[in-house]
Amino acid sequence: MPSTHVSSRARTQFLEVKGERYAYRRFGSGSGLPLLLLQHFTGTLDNWDSALTDALADERELILFDNAGIGRSSGSVPTTIDGMAKHAAAFLDGLGLETCDVLGFSLGGMVAQQMVLNRPAICRRLILVGTAPRGGEDIMHLEKPRLATHLQDPSNKGYGVLQKIFFTLTPSGQAAGASFVERLAERKDDLDGISGPAVANAQMAAFRDWERVIGQRFAELRTIRHPTLVVNGVQDEMIPIVNSYRLVENLPNAVLLTYPDAGHGSLFQYHESFARQAGAFLSVANDSAVY
Amino acid sequence: MPSTHVSSRARTQFLEVKGERYAYRRFGSGSGLPLLLLQHFTGTLDNWDSALTDALADERELILFDNAGIGRSSGSVPTTIDGMAKHAAAFLDGLGLETCDVLGFSLGGMVAQQMVLNRPAICRRLILVGTAPRGGEDIMHLEKPRLATHLQDPSNKGYGVLQKIFFTLTPSGQAAGASFVERLAERKDDLDGISGPAVANAQMAAFRDWERVIGQRFAELRTIRHPTLVVNGVQDEMIPIVNSYRLVENLPNAVLLTYPDAGHGSLFQYHESFARQAGAFLSVANDSAVY
């Protein structure tokens, strides 16, 4: 039986810009600005939760994007966040979009921050989930025992490892994780496939670079005037919530929403709430983050 | 011209329970459970923002309460949070309310926590604004230069000092503070009057006691299963936001919402947003804090 989720059936498209070919999916409609979704470490177009994207696509066009070297996009994965931000900007330019809203999850949230630092007008409203500012702490240290245990466990096959590392190990966290993995498996064809070690290594280099403090710590955040919604699970082991605290303490126009009994994948665990909150935030007509 | 706010015209009532006489105001209607509002340091019934309470009263009955020794309530102000929690419970018993929702602001948020620790069934859903857990840090140290400057400035008359210490000193923060002070001044009669030094001294003793760690720090929070919404301005100088972080990290069923460019009085500064968010939180029919 085909999936009931529009997102699981959306076809992948390709856009040629300056010698690169970017893979993306574009679907949904409504009065909102298009929302660009920037993905997590090793994640592809196939890693977006169809329950979440279907709900978000009810009121606006969504654009899921494979950065350079990811999925079926050409090129090599940059080893800096700035390199990824430049690809995302080139892609938007290629689409002819002067501005849009941006949802960046994890690695994608770093790319989103760098995009608006590089060119503020590229984005109207910003949603940063499970991410960190430059100079943040304890960013994606997969060698930590709490994470390594699951990553090295051969019984965690395919998306199964995401159930363990994106969700709390409580019954409700694991139940939500199992449902998430089921939804990822809804797509049967037109797949990106799984990212390999070259992708992981390059992105990990970008994390290590992003962890470095440059100049006065967090000073660049104070120049980002965009209305921003920051979201994090309180038990995020991959990019701990302290990074979200530093974001809202330094971004001048940001609201923080935290979820209980949730880890890195809080937006998938609580996809109904997240879509409602994100929708309310994106629907604000003025230039305040408060909704 | 009389105020257009229902809250500014609500009459004060009195309830005799076990030899005490408690002052309160009760107004509003709707399908929600009654919402008990617990007030801040030296605050009385007159210190609730009519714009906020009018909005909250659209969907439920509100009960504003003067604890013992405050405003026109009899008795002396307890020097512990537990003493205040026992008065609030006696008051609810006297009203014949078996359960209700509770919004505790600052000192009131501590009383709310102690109430549900003492008797969980007394409350269904809990909203904690600008407050701290037992063993929290930097709670109401009015001797800090940032606060003392305003408290000792003779040009800050009446409610004017609240504009300085509850709101950020930015133009938008001070404009919101000025509007708040204007709304407080709407009530022309049936007033509680201003709390004196005896009230302040006893409540300050309660803060100092609440700052002490007893047993394992924050362990009691993990026993509070109530759906809880924690709200804080990111620049709260009176009870810094780190206390709200500790609340949501330890309460098992709590969501945090933070407001930008806001201090202790974030719920008054952003009264429209706060009423909307609180209303959505209180309207959830299941036992999750997530809304």
XYZ file of C-alpha atoms in Angstrom:
582
model
C 0.000 0.000 0.000
C 1.497 3.377 -0.931
C 2.122 5.803 1.866
C -0.636 8.223 2.776
C 2.006 10.916 3.256
C 2.470 13.366 0.404
C 6.094 13.758 1.483
C 6.822 10.079 0.983
C 5.696 10.270 -2.630
C 7.192 13.652 -3.633
C 9.531 13.206 -6.591
C 13.153 14.252 -6.415
C 14.092 17.095 -8.739
C 17.466 18.340 -9.880
C 18.779 21.851 -10.424
C 21.993 22.726 -12.260
C 23.788 25.765 -10.855
C 27.360 26.793 -11.666
C 28.453 23.318 -12.609
C 26.791 21.564 -9.668
C 23.634 19.496 -9.774
C 21.548 19.757 -6.607
C 18.877 17.216 -5.638
C 15.778 18.533 -3.927
C 12.091 17.894 -3.350
C 9.530 20.679 -3.481
C 5.923 20.210 -2.440
C 3.118 21.758 -0.429
C 1.252 25.001 -0.886
C -0.332 27.826 1.036
C 0.071 31.467 1.851
C 3.378 31.104 3.711
C 6.797 31.807 2.257
C 8.611 28.723 0.985
C 10.425 26.918 3.805
C 13.881 25.544 3.077
C 14.765 22.495 5.200
C 18.432 21.848 5.978
C 19.296 18.372 7.125
C 21.347 16.733 9.885
C 24.684 14.890 9.867
C 24.751 12.291 7.050
C 21.036 12.892 6.477
C 19.553 13.017 2.987
C 16.201 13.933 1.497
C 15.023 10.544 2.732
C 15.659 11.444 6.382
C 12.865 13.988 6.748
C 9.921 12.686 8.749
C 6.887 12.571 6.441
C 4.484 13.205 9.332
C 6.286 16.456 10.103
C 6.810 17.604 6.522
C 3.218 16.802 5.553
C 1.969 18.961 8.417
C 4.318 21.830 7.568
C 3.421 21.562 3.859
C -0.227 22.292 4.620
C 0.425 26.005 4.779
C 3.482 26.588 2.605
C 5.787 25.131 0.014
C 8.615 23.061 1.457
C 11.984 22.678 -0.211
C 14.048 19.723 1.010
C 17.651 20.091 -0.119
C 20.651 17.814 -0.519
C 23.785 19.904 -0.031
C 26.814 19.240 -2.241
C 28.052 15.674 -2.075
C 24.937 14.431 -0.240
C 22.450 11.952 -1.693
C 22.223 12.591 -5.415
C 23.715 16.085 -5.370
C 27.009 16.395 -7.221
C 30.278 17.684 -5.834
C 32.082 16.952 -2.627
C 30.943 17.626 0.921
C 32.552 20.845 2.208
C 34.606 20.537 5.378
C 33.305 23.835 6.711
C 29.823 25.116 7.536
C 30.571 28.153 5.421
C 31.196 25.942 2.395
C 27.795 24.314 2.921
C 26.120 27.704 3.395
C 27.500 28.888 0.062
C 26.077 25.851 -1.716
C 22.664 26.411 -0.138
C 22.731 30.066 -1.200
C 23.733 29.105 -4.760
C 20.855 26.633 -4.840
C 18.321 29.275 -3.738
C 19.736 31.671 -6.304
C 19.357 28.978 -8.936
C 15.713 28.519 -7.946
C 15.226 32.266 -8.282
C 14.121 32.609 -4.654
C 15.174 35.949 -3.211
C 14.095 35.036 0.273
C 12.448 32.204 2.170
C 12.019 30.840 5.662
C 14.634 28.329 6.815
C 14.389 25.346 9.149
C 17.827 24.016 10.036
C 18.119 20.835 12.070
C 21.425 19.986 13.785
C 24.148 20.443 11.125
C 21.485 22.192 9.066
C 20.963 24.743 11.840
C 24.619 25.691 11.679
C 24.383 26.083 7.914
C 21.278 28.241 8.391
C 23.103 30.534 10.833
C 26.017 30.928 8.456
C 23.678 31.616 5.533
C 22.061 34.564 7.304
C 25.437 35.830 8.491
C 26.689 35.744 4.908
C 23.556 37.287 3.394
C 20.825 38.398 5.821
C 18.210 39.004 3.127
C 18.284 35.350 2.085
C 15.998 34.436 4.984
C 12.963 35.999 6.652
C 12.290 33.751 9.680
C 14.610 31.087 11.054
C 13.936 27.854 12.947
C 16.951 26.218 14.603
C 16.441 22.746 16.028
C 18.945 20.678 18.012
C 21.834 22.828 16.918
C 24.658 24.985 18.248
C 26.239 28.377 17.684
C 29.814 28.640 16.473
C 31.960 28.037 19.529
C 29.289 25.826 21.043
C 30.176 22.901 23.260
C 30.161 19.118 23.011
C 28.994 19.142 19.395
C 28.558 15.701 17.865
C 31.169 13.757 19.788
C 30.091 10.343 18.617
C 32.916 8.765 20.578
C 31.056 9.514 23.843
C 30.028 6.215 25.459
C 26.320 7.118 25.479
C 26.403 7.468 21.673
C 29.184 5.027 20.779
C 27.288 2.193 22.460
C 24.502 2.484 19.924
C 26.602 3.390 16.918
C 28.808 0.345 17.417
C 25.974 -2.064 18.196
C 25.619 -4.339 15.147
C 22.004 -5.096 16.050
C 21.068 -1.498 15.174
C 20.511 -1.901 11.463
C 19.711 0.858 8.941
C 17.576 3.604 10.421
C 17.371 1.596 13.658
C 20.361 3.424 15.062
C 18.454 6.711 14.749
C 15.800 5.326 17.070
C 18.514 4.924 19.698
C 20.449 8.163 19.259
C 17.687 10.641 18.306
C 15.247 9.561 21.022
C 15.346 9.048 24.769
C 15.560 5.470 25.963
C 12.293 5.764 27.902
C 9.310 3.720 26.680
C 7.646 6.798 25.207
C 10.869 8.005 23.585
C 11.548 4.631 22.007
C 7.954 4.235 20.855
C 8.178 7.608 19.129
C 11.509 6.567 17.632
C 10.072 3.331 16.282
C 7.228 5.242 14.615
C 9.726 7.671 13.123
C 11.778 4.829 11.641
C 8.607 3.293 10.204
C 7.731 6.568 8.541
C 11.225 6.866 7.033
C 10.726 3.408 5.526
C 7.517 4.471 3.754
C 9.432 5.676 0.714
C 10.119 2.703 -1.515
C 11.687 4.238 -4.612
C 13.347 7.442 -5.826
C 15.686 7.045 -2.857
C 18.882 8.918 -2.065
C 20.484 5.953 -0.367
C 22.660 5.943 2.713
C 25.574 8.373 3.165
C 29.008 6.778 3.325
C 32.126 7.445 5.408
C 33.375 10.210 3.090
C 30.260 12.255 3.827
C 30.563 11.577 7.554
C 34.241 12.482 7.669
C 33.829 15.774 5.838
C 30.829 16.800 7.939
C 32.648 15.817 11.122
C 35.517 18.091 10.084
C 32.961 20.879 9.697
C 31.675 20.238 13.233
C 35.206 20.400 14.633
C 35.793 23.688 12.837
C 32.412 25.075 14.058
C 33.341 24.241 17.662
C 36.285 26.654 17.485
C 35.704 30.080 18.976
C 36.606 32.854 16.534
C 36.872 36.346 17.981
C 34.528 37.178 20.863
C 32.478 34.113 21.644
C 28.897 34.330 20.304
C 29.387 37.945 19.154
C 28.189 37.174 15.627
C 24.863 35.934 17.020
C 24.100 39.437 18.231
C 24.154 40.626 14.611
C 21.431 38.202 13.523
C 18.192 40.186 13.789
C 16.008 37.533 12.178
C 13.043 36.301 14.172
C 14.267 32.913 15.326
C 12.595 29.951 16.974
C 15.065 27.677 18.768
C 13.870 24.169 19.651
C 15.633 21.410 21.576
C 14.925 18.245 23.496
C 16.171 18.592 27.073
C 18.105 15.309 26.852
C 19.907 15.851 23.569
C 23.136 13.820 23.747
C 24.368 14.748 20.271
C 24.235 18.545 20.601
C 23.378 19.265 24.233
C 20.700 21.786 25.085
C 23.214 24.199 26.611
C 23.910 25.212 23.014
C 20.299 26.263 22.576
C 20.541 28.281 25.792
C 23.530 30.146 24.375
C 21.626 30.760 21.134
C 18.648 32.478 22.778
C 20.828 34.353 25.254
C 22.757 35.922 22.394
C 20.378 36.087 19.446
C 18.495 39.350 20.040
C 15.192 38.145 18.607
C 14.784 34.488 19.515
C 12.304 32.326 21.403
C 13.294 28.967 22.894
C 10.955 26.003 23.112
C 12.189 22.860 24.838
C 10.607 19.419 24.862
C 10.624 16.983 27.814
C 11.780 13.359 27.605
C 13.295 14.150 24.217
C 16.705 13.984 22.630
C 18.140 15.221 19.354
C 15.058 14.265 17.333
C 12.533 16.277 19.353
C 10.944 17.680 16.184
C 10.160 14.145 15.017
C 9.153 12.833 18.452
C 6.614 15.634 18.899
C 5.903 16.271 15.225
C 2.328 17.411 15.820
C 3.295 19.964 18.435
C 6.368 21.038 16.512
C 4.407 21.604 13.304
C 1.790 23.606 15.219
C 4.400 25.734 17.013
C 6.514 26.236 13.898
C 3.412 27.117 11.910
C 2.340 29.697 14.488
C 5.854 31.160 14.546
C 6.098 31.332 10.744
C 2.669 32.946 10.486
C 3.588 36.051 12.494
C 3.310 39.046 10.194
C 5.629 41.409 12.074
C 9.365 41.100 12.676
C 9.237 39.709 16.213
C 10.119 36.148 17.160
C 7.369 36.224 19.789
C 4.269 34.325 18.724
C -13.410 56.873 32.486
C -13.573 53.422 34.084
C -11.126 50.825 32.816
C -12.225 48.644 29.934
C -10.552 45.690 31.669
C -12.830 43.352 33.602
C -9.891 42.563 35.880
C -9.541 46.184 36.943
C -13.136 46.278 38.130
C -13.384 42.830 39.769
C -14.390 43.188 43.421
C -12.261 41.800 46.205
C -13.852 38.999 48.192
C -12.931 37.481 51.531
C -12.955 33.907 52.739
C -12.664 32.822 56.382
C -10.766 29.567 56.866
C -9.458 28.251 60.184
C -9.246 31.660 61.791
C -7.662 33.414 58.801
C -9.381 35.756 56.420
C -8.037 35.549 52.857
C -8.584 38.285 50.253
C -9.123 37.177 46.668
C -10.721 38.127 43.386
C -12.579 35.614 41.254
C -13.771 36.359 37.745
C -13.909 34.980 34.228
C -15.657 31.938 32.822
C -15.270 29.199 30.273
C -14.738 25.487 29.977
C -11.258 25.459 31.566
C -10.518 24.510 35.159
C -10.219 27.481 37.518
C -6.725 28.973 37.422
C -5.182 30.067 40.722
C -2.674 32.913 40.332
C 0.140 33.173 42.886
C 1.900 36.490 43.071
C 5.475 37.806 43.189
C 7.556 39.331 46.001
C 5.561 42.056 47.808
C 2.887 41.826 45.114
C -0.806 41.984 45.955
C -4.049 41.445 44.061
C -3.416 44.879 42.553
C -0.166 43.748 40.886
C -1.732 41.472 38.286
C -1.700 42.937 34.791
C -5.308 43.443 33.695
C -4.416 42.891 30.032
C -3.049 39.466 30.880
C -5.749 38.434 33.342
C -8.541 39.614 31.043
C -7.133 37.446 28.259
C -6.741 34.414 30.514
C -10.237 34.945 31.972
C -11.800 34.524 28.536
C -11.646 30.756 28.796
C -11.691 30.006 32.508
C -12.318 31.355 35.949
C -9.315 33.087 37.523
C -8.682 33.239 41.235
C -6.219 35.920 42.335
C -5.093 35.282 45.896
C -3.455 37.280 48.658
C -1.450 34.883 50.805
C -1.422 35.368 54.612
C -0.248 38.804 55.678
C -0.443 40.238 52.137
C -2.839 43.006 51.090
C -6.044 42.569 53.063
C -5.461 38.947 54.059
C -5.075 38.423 57.796
C -2.185 36.778 59.572
C 1.535 37.187 59.205
C 3.673 36.454 56.168
C 5.349 33.054 56.570
C 9.136 33.014 56.400
C 9.170 29.793 54.401
C 7.717 28.795 51.046
C 6.140 25.804 52.743
C 4.262 28.094 55.111
C 2.867 30.003 52.146
C 1.962 26.770 50.337
C -0.042 25.614 53.344
C -2.041 28.855 53.382
C -2.786 28.533 49.673
C -3.951 24.949 50.158
C -6.155 25.969 53.100
C -7.655 28.700 50.938
C -8.487 26.257 48.120
C -9.971 23.856 50.661
C -12.062 26.703 52.000
C -13.333 27.446 48.503
C -14.229 23.779 48.124
C -11.962 23.379 45.097
C -10.487 19.890 44.954
C -8.205 20.735 42.079
C -7.356 23.620 39.767
C -4.646 24.843 37.431
C -1.973 27.050 39.014
C 0.060 29.931 37.582
C 2.882 30.902 39.919
C 4.994 33.929 39.122
C 8.383 34.371 40.836
C 7.767 33.806 44.574
C 4.394 32.411 43.525
C 6.107 29.805 41.366
C 8.001 28.524 44.375
C 4.766 28.334 46.370
C 3.168 26.452 43.473
C 5.986 23.879 43.413
C 5.710 23.332 47.155
C 1.915 23.006 46.927
C 2.149 20.133 44.431
C 4.958 18.508 46.416
C 2.787 18.646 49.531
C -0.404 17.474 47.811
C -0.115 16.492 44.136
C -3.864 16.265 43.546
C -4.342 19.945 44.392
C -3.232 20.939 40.897
C -3.779 19.578 37.391
C -1.496 21.728 35.174
C 1.193 24.115 36.390
C 2.636 27.293 34.882
C 5.879 28.565 36.437
C 7.058 32.002 35.346
C 10.301 33.721 36.311
C 10.894 31.382 39.196
C 13.399 28.911 40.608
C 13.546 25.420 42.051
C 14.616 24.880 45.653
C 18.397 25.135 45.621
C 18.276 27.520 42.675
C 20.850 30.234 42.225
C 21.000 34.011 42.553
C 17.391 34.253 43.726
C 16.216 37.797 44.425
C 19.461 39.390 45.512
C 18.200 42.945 45.487
C 21.572 44.175 46.696
C 23.068 43.451 43.255
C 24.086 46.745 41.629
C 21.870 46.173 38.584
C 18.818 45.990 40.838
C 19.908 48.210 43.735
C 20.443 51.138 41.351
C 16.743 51.212 40.548
C 15.437 50.256 43.982
C 17.404 53.068 45.617
C 16.611 55.682 42.968
C 14.145 58.138 44.582
C 12.844 59.171 41.163
C 11.262 55.716 40.739
C 7.962 56.341 42.476
C 5.222 53.783 43.172
C 4.942 51.192 40.450
C 7.630 53.060 38.486
C 10.321 50.890 40.018
C 8.669 47.812 38.490
C 9.146 49.320 35.047
C 12.878 49.343 35.732
C 13.343 45.975 37.410
C 10.752 43.818 35.602
C 11.635 44.981 32.085
C 14.769 45.301 30.004
C 16.188 48.789 29.647
C 15.842 48.717 25.850
C 13.304 51.081 24.250
C 10.859 48.231 23.611
C 11.313 46.820 27.113
C 10.738 50.189 28.752
C 7.753 50.966 26.520
C 6.183 47.661 27.551
C 7.003 48.472 31.189
C 5.370 51.884 30.963
C 2.198 50.312 29.541
C 2.205 47.742 32.314
C 2.451 50.452 34.988
C -0.403 52.345 33.333
C -2.554 49.240 33.436
C -1.786 48.695 37.125
C -2.971 52.244 37.777
C -6.365 51.556 36.168
C -7.844 50.301 39.411
C -8.978 53.317 41.415
C -10.711 51.788 44.429
C -11.030 48.514 46.330
C -7.233 48.553 46.523
C -4.917 46.363 48.563
C -2.342 49.099 49.003
C 1.418 48.748 48.955
C 3.245 46.046 50.956
C 5.505 47.328 53.702
C 8.936 46.261 54.988
C 7.519 43.516 57.230
C 6.141 41.732 54.178
C 9.387 42.197 52.263
C 11.523 40.957 55.148
C 9.509 37.806 55.725
C 9.380 36.963 52.010
C 13.096 37.614 51.680
C 13.706 35.142 54.505
C 11.666 32.625 52.522
C 13.850 33.212 49.442
C 16.999 32.658 51.472
C 15.581 29.427 52.847
C 14.487 28.305 49.341
C 18.020 28.867 48.007
C 19.358 26.204 50.402
C 19.919 22.795 48.886
C 18.213 20.057 50.897
C 19.219 16.477 50.112
C 20.117 15.742 46.499
C 19.843 18.953 44.519
C 16.668 19.125 42.409
C 15.692 15.531 43.304
C 12.212 16.580 44.422
C 11.535 18.054 40.973
C 11.744 14.596 39.474
C 8.743 13.566 41.588
C 6.497 16.278 40.126
C 4.653 14.590 37.258
C 2.327 17.516 36.554
C 2.341 18.906 33.034
C 4.304 22.115 33.519
C 4.939 25.143 31.342
C 8.031 27.095 32.409
C 8.377 30.652 31.086
C 11.212 33.139 31.505
C 12.648 36.269 29.970
C 16.236 35.634 28.881
C 17.479 38.721 30.726
C 15.810 38.182 34.081
C 18.020 39.889 36.675
C 15.829 39.016 39.660
C 15.667 35.240 39.190
C 18.046 34.431 36.345
C 16.953 32.136 33.560
C 19.418 29.433 34.586
C 16.830 28.526 37.195
C 14.276 27.837 34.483
C 16.841 25.651 32.712
C 17.250 23.590 35.864
C 13.465 23.310 36.194
C 12.921 21.793 32.736
C 16.003 19.607 32.964
C 14.668 17.999 36.133
C 10.886 18.197 35.919
C 9.971 15.109 33.876
C 7.010 16.669 32.100
C 7.851 20.313 31.407
C 8.143 22.606 28.404
C 10.230 25.779 28.497
C 9.319 28.931 26.612
C 11.731 31.867 26.755
C 11.151 35.429 25.624
C 13.775 37.699 24.037
C 14.615 41.218 25.243
C 12.672 40.457 28.421
C 13.371 40.383 32.127
C 11.435 39.175 35.141
C 8.108 40.506 33.858
C 8.089 38.633 30.545
C 4.478 37.530 31.040
C 3.399 41.170 31.259
C 5.721 42.409 28.504
C 4.350 39.847 26.048
C 0.901 39.457 27.582
C -0.798 38.615 24.287
C 1.648 35.860 23.419
C 1.775 34.602 26.983
C -2.010 34.368 27.251
C -2.152 32.532 23.918
C 0.609 30.081 24.877
C -0.739 29.534 28.383
C -4.225 29.045 26.989
C -2.988 26.450 24.498
C -1.039 24.679 27.247
C -3.997 24.661 29.651
C -6.346 23.374 26.950
C -4.465 20.117 26.381
C -6.758 17.273 27.362
C -4.110 14.615 28.021
C -1.439 14.547 30.719
C 1.491 15.782 28.599
C 3.086 19.199 28.937
C 3.638 19.249 25.172
C 1.131 21.469 23.376
